Coordinates of C-alpha atoms in Angstrom, one line a residue:
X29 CA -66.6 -48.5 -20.8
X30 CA -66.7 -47.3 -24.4
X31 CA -65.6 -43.9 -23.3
X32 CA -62.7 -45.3 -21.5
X33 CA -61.8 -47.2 -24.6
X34 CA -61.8 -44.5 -27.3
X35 CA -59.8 -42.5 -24.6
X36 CA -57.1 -45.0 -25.1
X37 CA -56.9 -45.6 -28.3
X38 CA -56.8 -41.7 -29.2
X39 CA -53.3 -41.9 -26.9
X40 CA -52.6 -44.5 -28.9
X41 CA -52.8 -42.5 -32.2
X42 CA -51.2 -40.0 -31.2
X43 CA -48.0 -41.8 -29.7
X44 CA -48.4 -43.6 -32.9
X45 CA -47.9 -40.5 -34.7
X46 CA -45.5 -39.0 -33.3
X47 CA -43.4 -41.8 -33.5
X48 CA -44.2 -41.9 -37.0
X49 CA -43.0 -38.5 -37.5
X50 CA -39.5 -38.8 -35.3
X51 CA -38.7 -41.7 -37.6
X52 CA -39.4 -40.1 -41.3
X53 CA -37.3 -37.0 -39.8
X54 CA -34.5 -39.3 -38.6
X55 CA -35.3 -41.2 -42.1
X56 CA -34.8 -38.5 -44.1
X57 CA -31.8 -37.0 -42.5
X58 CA -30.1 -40.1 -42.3
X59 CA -30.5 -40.4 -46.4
X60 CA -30.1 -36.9 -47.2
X61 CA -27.6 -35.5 -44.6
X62 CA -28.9 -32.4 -45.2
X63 CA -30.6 -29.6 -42.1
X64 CA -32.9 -26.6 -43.9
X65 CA -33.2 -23.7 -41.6
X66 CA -35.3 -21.3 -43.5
X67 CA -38.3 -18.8 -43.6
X68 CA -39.9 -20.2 -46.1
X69 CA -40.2 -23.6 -45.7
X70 CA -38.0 -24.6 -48.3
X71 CA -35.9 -27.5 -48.4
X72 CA -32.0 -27.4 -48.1
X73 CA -29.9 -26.5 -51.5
X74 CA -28.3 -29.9 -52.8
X75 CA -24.8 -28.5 -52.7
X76 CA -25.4 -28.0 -48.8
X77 CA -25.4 -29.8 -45.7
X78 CA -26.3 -27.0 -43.9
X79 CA -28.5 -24.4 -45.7
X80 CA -30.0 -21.0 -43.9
X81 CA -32.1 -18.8 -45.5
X82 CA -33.5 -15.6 -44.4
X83 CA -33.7 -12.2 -45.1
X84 CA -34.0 -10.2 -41.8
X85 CA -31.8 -11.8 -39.8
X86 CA -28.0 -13.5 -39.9
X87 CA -25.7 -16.0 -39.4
X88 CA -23.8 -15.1 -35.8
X89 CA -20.5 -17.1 -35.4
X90 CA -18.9 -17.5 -32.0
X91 CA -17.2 -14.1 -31.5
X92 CA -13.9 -13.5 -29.3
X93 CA -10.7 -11.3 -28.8
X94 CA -7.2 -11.9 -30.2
X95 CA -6.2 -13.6 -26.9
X96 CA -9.0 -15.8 -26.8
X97 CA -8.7 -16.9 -30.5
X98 CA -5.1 -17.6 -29.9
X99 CA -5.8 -19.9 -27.1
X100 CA -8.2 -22.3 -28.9
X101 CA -6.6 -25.6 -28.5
X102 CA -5.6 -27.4 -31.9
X103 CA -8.4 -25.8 -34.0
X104 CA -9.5 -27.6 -37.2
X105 CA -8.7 -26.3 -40.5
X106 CA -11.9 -24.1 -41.5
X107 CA -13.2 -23.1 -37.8
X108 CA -14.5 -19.4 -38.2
X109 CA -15.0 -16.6 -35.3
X110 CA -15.7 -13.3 -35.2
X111 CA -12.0 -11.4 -33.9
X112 CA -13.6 -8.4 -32.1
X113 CA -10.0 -6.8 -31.7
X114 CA -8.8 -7.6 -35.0
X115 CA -7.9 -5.3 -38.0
X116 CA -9.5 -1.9 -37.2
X117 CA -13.1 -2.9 -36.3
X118 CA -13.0 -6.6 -35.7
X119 CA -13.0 -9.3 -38.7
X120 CA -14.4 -12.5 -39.3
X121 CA -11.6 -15.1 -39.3
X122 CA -10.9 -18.7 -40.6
X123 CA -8.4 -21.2 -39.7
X124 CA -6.9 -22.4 -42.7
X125 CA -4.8 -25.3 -41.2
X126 CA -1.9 -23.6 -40.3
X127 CA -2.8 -19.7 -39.4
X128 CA -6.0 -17.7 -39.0
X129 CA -6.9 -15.6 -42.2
X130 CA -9.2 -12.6 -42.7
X131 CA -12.2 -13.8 -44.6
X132 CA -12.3 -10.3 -46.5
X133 CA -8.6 -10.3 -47.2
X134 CA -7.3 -14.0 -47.3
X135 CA -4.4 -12.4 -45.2
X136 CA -3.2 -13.4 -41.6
X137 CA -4.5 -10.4 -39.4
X138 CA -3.4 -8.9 -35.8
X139 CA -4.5 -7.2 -33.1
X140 CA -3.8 -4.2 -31.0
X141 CA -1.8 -5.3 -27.9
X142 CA -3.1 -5.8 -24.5
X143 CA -2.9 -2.8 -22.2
X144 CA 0.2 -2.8 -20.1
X145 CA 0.8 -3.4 -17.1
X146 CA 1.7 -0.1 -14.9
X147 CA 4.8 0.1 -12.7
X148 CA 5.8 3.1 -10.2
X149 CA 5.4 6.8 -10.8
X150 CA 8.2 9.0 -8.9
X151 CA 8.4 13.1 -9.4
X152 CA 11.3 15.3 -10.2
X153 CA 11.3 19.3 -10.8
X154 CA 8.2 19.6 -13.3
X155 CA 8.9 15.9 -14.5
X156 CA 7.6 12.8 -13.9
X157 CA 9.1 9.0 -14.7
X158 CA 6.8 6.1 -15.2
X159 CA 7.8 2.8 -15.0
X160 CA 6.0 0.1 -16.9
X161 CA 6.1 -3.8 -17.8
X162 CA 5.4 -5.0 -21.7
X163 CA 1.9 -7.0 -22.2
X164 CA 2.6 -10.6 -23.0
X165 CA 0.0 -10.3 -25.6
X166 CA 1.4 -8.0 -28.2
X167 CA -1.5 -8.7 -30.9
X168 CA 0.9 -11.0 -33.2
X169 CA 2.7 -7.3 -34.3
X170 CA 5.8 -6.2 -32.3
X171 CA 5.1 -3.0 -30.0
X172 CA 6.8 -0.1 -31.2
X173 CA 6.3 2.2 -28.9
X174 CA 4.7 3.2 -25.5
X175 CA 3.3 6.6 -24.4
X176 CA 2.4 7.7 -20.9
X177 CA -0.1 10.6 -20.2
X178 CA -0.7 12.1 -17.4
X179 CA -4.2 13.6 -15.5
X180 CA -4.9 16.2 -15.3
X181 CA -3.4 18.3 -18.2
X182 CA -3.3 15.0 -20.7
X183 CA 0.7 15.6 -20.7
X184 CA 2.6 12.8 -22.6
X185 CA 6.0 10.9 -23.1
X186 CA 6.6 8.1 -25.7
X187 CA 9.7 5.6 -25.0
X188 CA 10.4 3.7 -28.7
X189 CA 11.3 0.6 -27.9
X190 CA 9.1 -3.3 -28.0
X191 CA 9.6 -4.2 -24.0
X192 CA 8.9 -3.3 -20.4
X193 CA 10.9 0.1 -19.2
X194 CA 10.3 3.8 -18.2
X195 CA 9.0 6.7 -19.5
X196 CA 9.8 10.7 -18.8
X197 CA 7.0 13.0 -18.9
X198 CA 8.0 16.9 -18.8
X199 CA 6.5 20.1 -18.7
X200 CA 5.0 19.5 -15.8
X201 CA 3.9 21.8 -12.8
X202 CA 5.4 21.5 -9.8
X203 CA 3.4 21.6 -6.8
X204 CA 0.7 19.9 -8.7
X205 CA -0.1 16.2 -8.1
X206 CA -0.6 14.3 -11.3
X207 CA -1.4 10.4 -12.2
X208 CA -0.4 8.3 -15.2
X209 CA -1.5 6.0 -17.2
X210 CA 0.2 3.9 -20.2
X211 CA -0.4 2.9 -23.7
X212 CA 1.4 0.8 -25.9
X213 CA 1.2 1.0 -30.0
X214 CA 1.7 -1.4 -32.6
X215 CA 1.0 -1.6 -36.2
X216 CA -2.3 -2.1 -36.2
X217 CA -3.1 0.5 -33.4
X218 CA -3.1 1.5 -29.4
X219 CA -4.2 -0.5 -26.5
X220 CA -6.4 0.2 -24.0
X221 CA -4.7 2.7 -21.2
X222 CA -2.9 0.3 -18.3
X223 CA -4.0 1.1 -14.7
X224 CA -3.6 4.4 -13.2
X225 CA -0.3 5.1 -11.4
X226 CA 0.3 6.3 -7.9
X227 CA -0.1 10.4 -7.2
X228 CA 3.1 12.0 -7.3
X229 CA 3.9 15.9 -7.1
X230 CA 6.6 17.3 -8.9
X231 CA 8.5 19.6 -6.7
X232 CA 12.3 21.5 -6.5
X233 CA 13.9 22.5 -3.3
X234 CA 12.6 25.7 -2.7
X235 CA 9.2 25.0 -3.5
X236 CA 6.2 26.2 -0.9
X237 CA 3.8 23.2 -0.2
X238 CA 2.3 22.3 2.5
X239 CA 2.4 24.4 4.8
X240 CA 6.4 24.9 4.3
X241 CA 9.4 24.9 2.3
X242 CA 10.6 22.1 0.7
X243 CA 13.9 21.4 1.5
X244 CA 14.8 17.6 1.0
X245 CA 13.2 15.4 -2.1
X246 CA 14.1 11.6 -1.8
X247 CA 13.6 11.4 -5.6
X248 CA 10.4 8.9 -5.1
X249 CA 7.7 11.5 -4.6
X250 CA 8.4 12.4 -1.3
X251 CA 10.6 14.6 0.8
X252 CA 10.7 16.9 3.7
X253 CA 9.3 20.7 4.1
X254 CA 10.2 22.7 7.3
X255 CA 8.1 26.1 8.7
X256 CA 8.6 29.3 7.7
X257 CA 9.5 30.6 10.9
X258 CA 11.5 29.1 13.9
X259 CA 9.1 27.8 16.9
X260 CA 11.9 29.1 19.6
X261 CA 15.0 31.6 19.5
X262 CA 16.4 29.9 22.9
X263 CA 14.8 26.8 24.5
X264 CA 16.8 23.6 26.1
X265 CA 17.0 20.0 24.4
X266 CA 15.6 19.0 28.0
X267 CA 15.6 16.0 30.3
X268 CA 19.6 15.8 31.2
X269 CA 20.4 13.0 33.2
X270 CA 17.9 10.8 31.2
X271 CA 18.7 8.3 28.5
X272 CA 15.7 8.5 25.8
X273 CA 15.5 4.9 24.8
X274 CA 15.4 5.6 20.7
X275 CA 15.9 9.2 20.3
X276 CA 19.9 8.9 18.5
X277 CA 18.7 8.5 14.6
X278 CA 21.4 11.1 12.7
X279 CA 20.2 9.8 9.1
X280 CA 17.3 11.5 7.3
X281 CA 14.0 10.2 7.9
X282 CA 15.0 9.4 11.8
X283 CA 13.5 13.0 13.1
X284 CA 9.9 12.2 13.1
X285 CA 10.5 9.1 15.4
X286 CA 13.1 10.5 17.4
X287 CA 10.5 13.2 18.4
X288 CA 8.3 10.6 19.2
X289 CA 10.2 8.9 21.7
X290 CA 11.6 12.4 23.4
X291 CA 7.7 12.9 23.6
X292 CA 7.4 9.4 25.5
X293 CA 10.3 9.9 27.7
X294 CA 10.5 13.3 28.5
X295 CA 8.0 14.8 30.5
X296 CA 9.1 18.3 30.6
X297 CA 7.1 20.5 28.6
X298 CA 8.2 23.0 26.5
X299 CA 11.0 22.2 25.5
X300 CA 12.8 21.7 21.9
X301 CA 11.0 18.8 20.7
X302 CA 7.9 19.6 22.2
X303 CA 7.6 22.7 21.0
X304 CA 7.3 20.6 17.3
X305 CA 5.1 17.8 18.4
X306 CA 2.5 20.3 19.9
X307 CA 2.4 22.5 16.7
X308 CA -0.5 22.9 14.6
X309 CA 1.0 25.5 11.4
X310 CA -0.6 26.2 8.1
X311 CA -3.3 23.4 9.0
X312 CA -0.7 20.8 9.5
X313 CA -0.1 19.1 12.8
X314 CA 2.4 16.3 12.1
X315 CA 5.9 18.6 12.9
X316 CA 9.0 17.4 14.6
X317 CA 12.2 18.3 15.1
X318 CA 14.9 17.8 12.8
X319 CA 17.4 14.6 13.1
X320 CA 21.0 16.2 12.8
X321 CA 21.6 15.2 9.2
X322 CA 18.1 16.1 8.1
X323 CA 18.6 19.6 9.7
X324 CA 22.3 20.2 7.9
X325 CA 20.0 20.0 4.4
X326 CA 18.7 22.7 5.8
X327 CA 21.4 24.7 7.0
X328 CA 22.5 23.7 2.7
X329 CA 19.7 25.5 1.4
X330 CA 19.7 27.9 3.9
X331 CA 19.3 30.8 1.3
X332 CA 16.5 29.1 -0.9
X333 CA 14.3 28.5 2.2
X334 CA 14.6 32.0 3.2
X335 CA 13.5 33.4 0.2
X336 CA 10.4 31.3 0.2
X337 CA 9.9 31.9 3.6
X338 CA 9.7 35.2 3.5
X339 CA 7.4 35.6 0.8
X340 CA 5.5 33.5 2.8
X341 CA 5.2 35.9 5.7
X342 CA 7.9 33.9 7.3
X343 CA 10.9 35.0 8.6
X344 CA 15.0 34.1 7.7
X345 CA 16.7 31.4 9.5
X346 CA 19.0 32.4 12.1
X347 CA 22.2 32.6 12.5
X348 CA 23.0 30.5 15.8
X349 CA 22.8 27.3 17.0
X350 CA 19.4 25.3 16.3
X351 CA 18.8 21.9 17.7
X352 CA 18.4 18.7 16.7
X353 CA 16.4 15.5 17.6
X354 CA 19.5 13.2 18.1
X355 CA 20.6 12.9 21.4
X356 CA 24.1 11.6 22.0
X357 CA 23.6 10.7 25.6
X358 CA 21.7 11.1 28.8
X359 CA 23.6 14.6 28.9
X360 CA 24.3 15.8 25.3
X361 CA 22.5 16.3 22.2
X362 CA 23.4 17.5 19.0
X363 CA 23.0 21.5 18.0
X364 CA 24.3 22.6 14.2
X365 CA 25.6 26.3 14.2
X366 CA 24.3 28.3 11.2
X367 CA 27.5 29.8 10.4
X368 CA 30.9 29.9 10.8
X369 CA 30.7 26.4 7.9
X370 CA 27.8 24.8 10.0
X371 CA 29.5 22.3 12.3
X372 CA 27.1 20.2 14.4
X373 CA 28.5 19.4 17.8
X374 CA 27.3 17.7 21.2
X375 CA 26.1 20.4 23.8
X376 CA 24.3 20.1 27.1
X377 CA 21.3 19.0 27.1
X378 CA 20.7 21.9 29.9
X379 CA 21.6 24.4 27.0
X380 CA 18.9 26.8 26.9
X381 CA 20.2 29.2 23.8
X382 CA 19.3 26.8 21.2
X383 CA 16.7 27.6 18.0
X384 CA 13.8 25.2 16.9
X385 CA 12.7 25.0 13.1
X386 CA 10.0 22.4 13.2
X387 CA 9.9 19.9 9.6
X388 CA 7.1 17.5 8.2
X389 CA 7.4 14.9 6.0
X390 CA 5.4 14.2 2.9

């Protein structure tokens, strides 16, 4: 029974005194309005509220970037951060009431800009252009320029200017596929590089790639390349008497699906599109045969392609009638003549002295 008791009243004591000691701390900060965080158990300095004393370790305010300072809502006068992208290393920074100073300077400070954001790369003849949009955080400094490099070969262009546009890179190779990335520059330094850009190639009519000569650019990066040789010197267009549901596209970029549906509705074999479809050349199998305005580029750069052909263990184009994948009717299909000015005309589908140079698209 004793036991029990002297049990109880030692819970008692200590409850007591640590009630005691909640209420002299409470006591004393109530009176004094002062917090001590030390290493040497020293009390707070009477000029200070707050007073923190060490000497191997520091005081670490709440640290952020430029963008994230700037969107504090209706900070006090006297807040303080650390601004890791301000000034050239980061700075600590106070809110004076009206702006945000540099500690160290007394001086409003900015930032570099956010990266921008990256548009559309398109290729030309050993060029590039590189569209771009402005950041909207331009690190309280206008942007005064933007510069574009490209990988591999680190090649740059700089447009001069504060907003969103496009930038030219040159010296470029052609046949060499390149990606960009962009950078924008203000008074206080660069940005981080923007995303990286689509692969483009530059290229010029002419060019080997491949597995053929270029002989088309649609001035976004891609274009059209046809064989070095000719797949036949006299085949038919084949299947007279039958309409080909879809096979009449005359505009460039209609000759891969007009092969297509020949190959779907026409079940004679070796025949003018067919002979395309069924090709496998310079490890490429995605021929067809020409539309009729996609081969008159051809017949345009006639004597470019047949200088790279040839050095390409190819052979010239001829000089006769080579057909096309447009079909003008269950009977007739287009053929272009190779001389005498090129004229493309209907002919019988029947017509059995008609050339094939089979193109890909890239």
């Amino acid at each position: 029974m004793n036991n029990h008791m002297n049990s109880n009243n030692e819970v008692n004591m200590k409850t007591f005194k640590t009630l005691f000691l909640a209420i002299a701390f409470f006591a004393s900060y109530s009176i004094h309005a002062q917090v001590a965080i030390t290493n040497d158990g020293s009390s707070p300095d009477g000029s200070a509220m707050l007073d923190v004393k060490s000497t191997s370790k520091g005081f670490l305010p709440p640290r952020m970037t430029y963008s994230e300072r700037t969107s504090i809502a209706s900070p006090v006068a006297g807040l303080i951060i650390w601004c890791t992208n301000c000034g050239a290393s980061g700075e600590l920074q106070v809110y004076n009431g009206s702006i945000w100073t540099a500690l160290t300077m007394g001086t409003a400070t900015n930032a570099v800009p956010d990266a921008p954001t990256m548009g559309t790369a398109s290729a030309g003849n050993a060029q590039a252009s590189v569209t771009f949009t402005a950041p909207v955080d331009n690190g309280g400094s206008t942007i005064t320029s933007y510069t574009a490099t490209s990988n591999p070969g680190s090649i740059t262009g700089t447009l001069n200017q504060a907003g969103s546009g496009t930038i030219n890179i040159t010296g470029l190779s052609n046949g060499t596929t390149y990606t960009f990335t962009v950078t924008a520059t203000n008074s206080v330094g660069t940005s981080a590089a923007s995303a990286v850009s689509n692969s483009v190639t530059p290229l010029v009519v002419g060019d080997y790639y491949q597995g053929g000569v270029v002989f088309y650019l649609n001035g976004s990066g891609g274009g059209l390349i046809c064989a070095v040789s000719d797949q036949s010197t006299e085949t038919e267009w084949g299947c007279i008497g039958t309409d080909i549901t879809g096979a009449d596209g005359i505009a460039i970029g209609t000759g891969n699906q007009n092969t297509i549906d020949i190959e779907a509705g026409c079940a004679t074999t070796g025949v003018a599109a067919d002979f395309c479809a069924n090709l496998t050349l310079n490890g490429y199998s995605d021929w067809f045969l020409p539309s009729i305005d996609e081969l008159n580029q051809i017949y345009l750069n006639k004597s470019t392609i047949d200088a790279t052909a040839v050095l390409n263990g190819g052979s010239f184009l001829g000089s006769g009638n080579y057909w096309s994948s447009t079909e003008y009717d269950s009977i007739y299909a287009l053929l272009q003549l190779f001389n005498f000015g090129g004229p493309s005309y209907t002919a019988n589908k029947n017509y059995s002295f008609g050339l094939v140079r089979a193109v890909r698209a890239f």
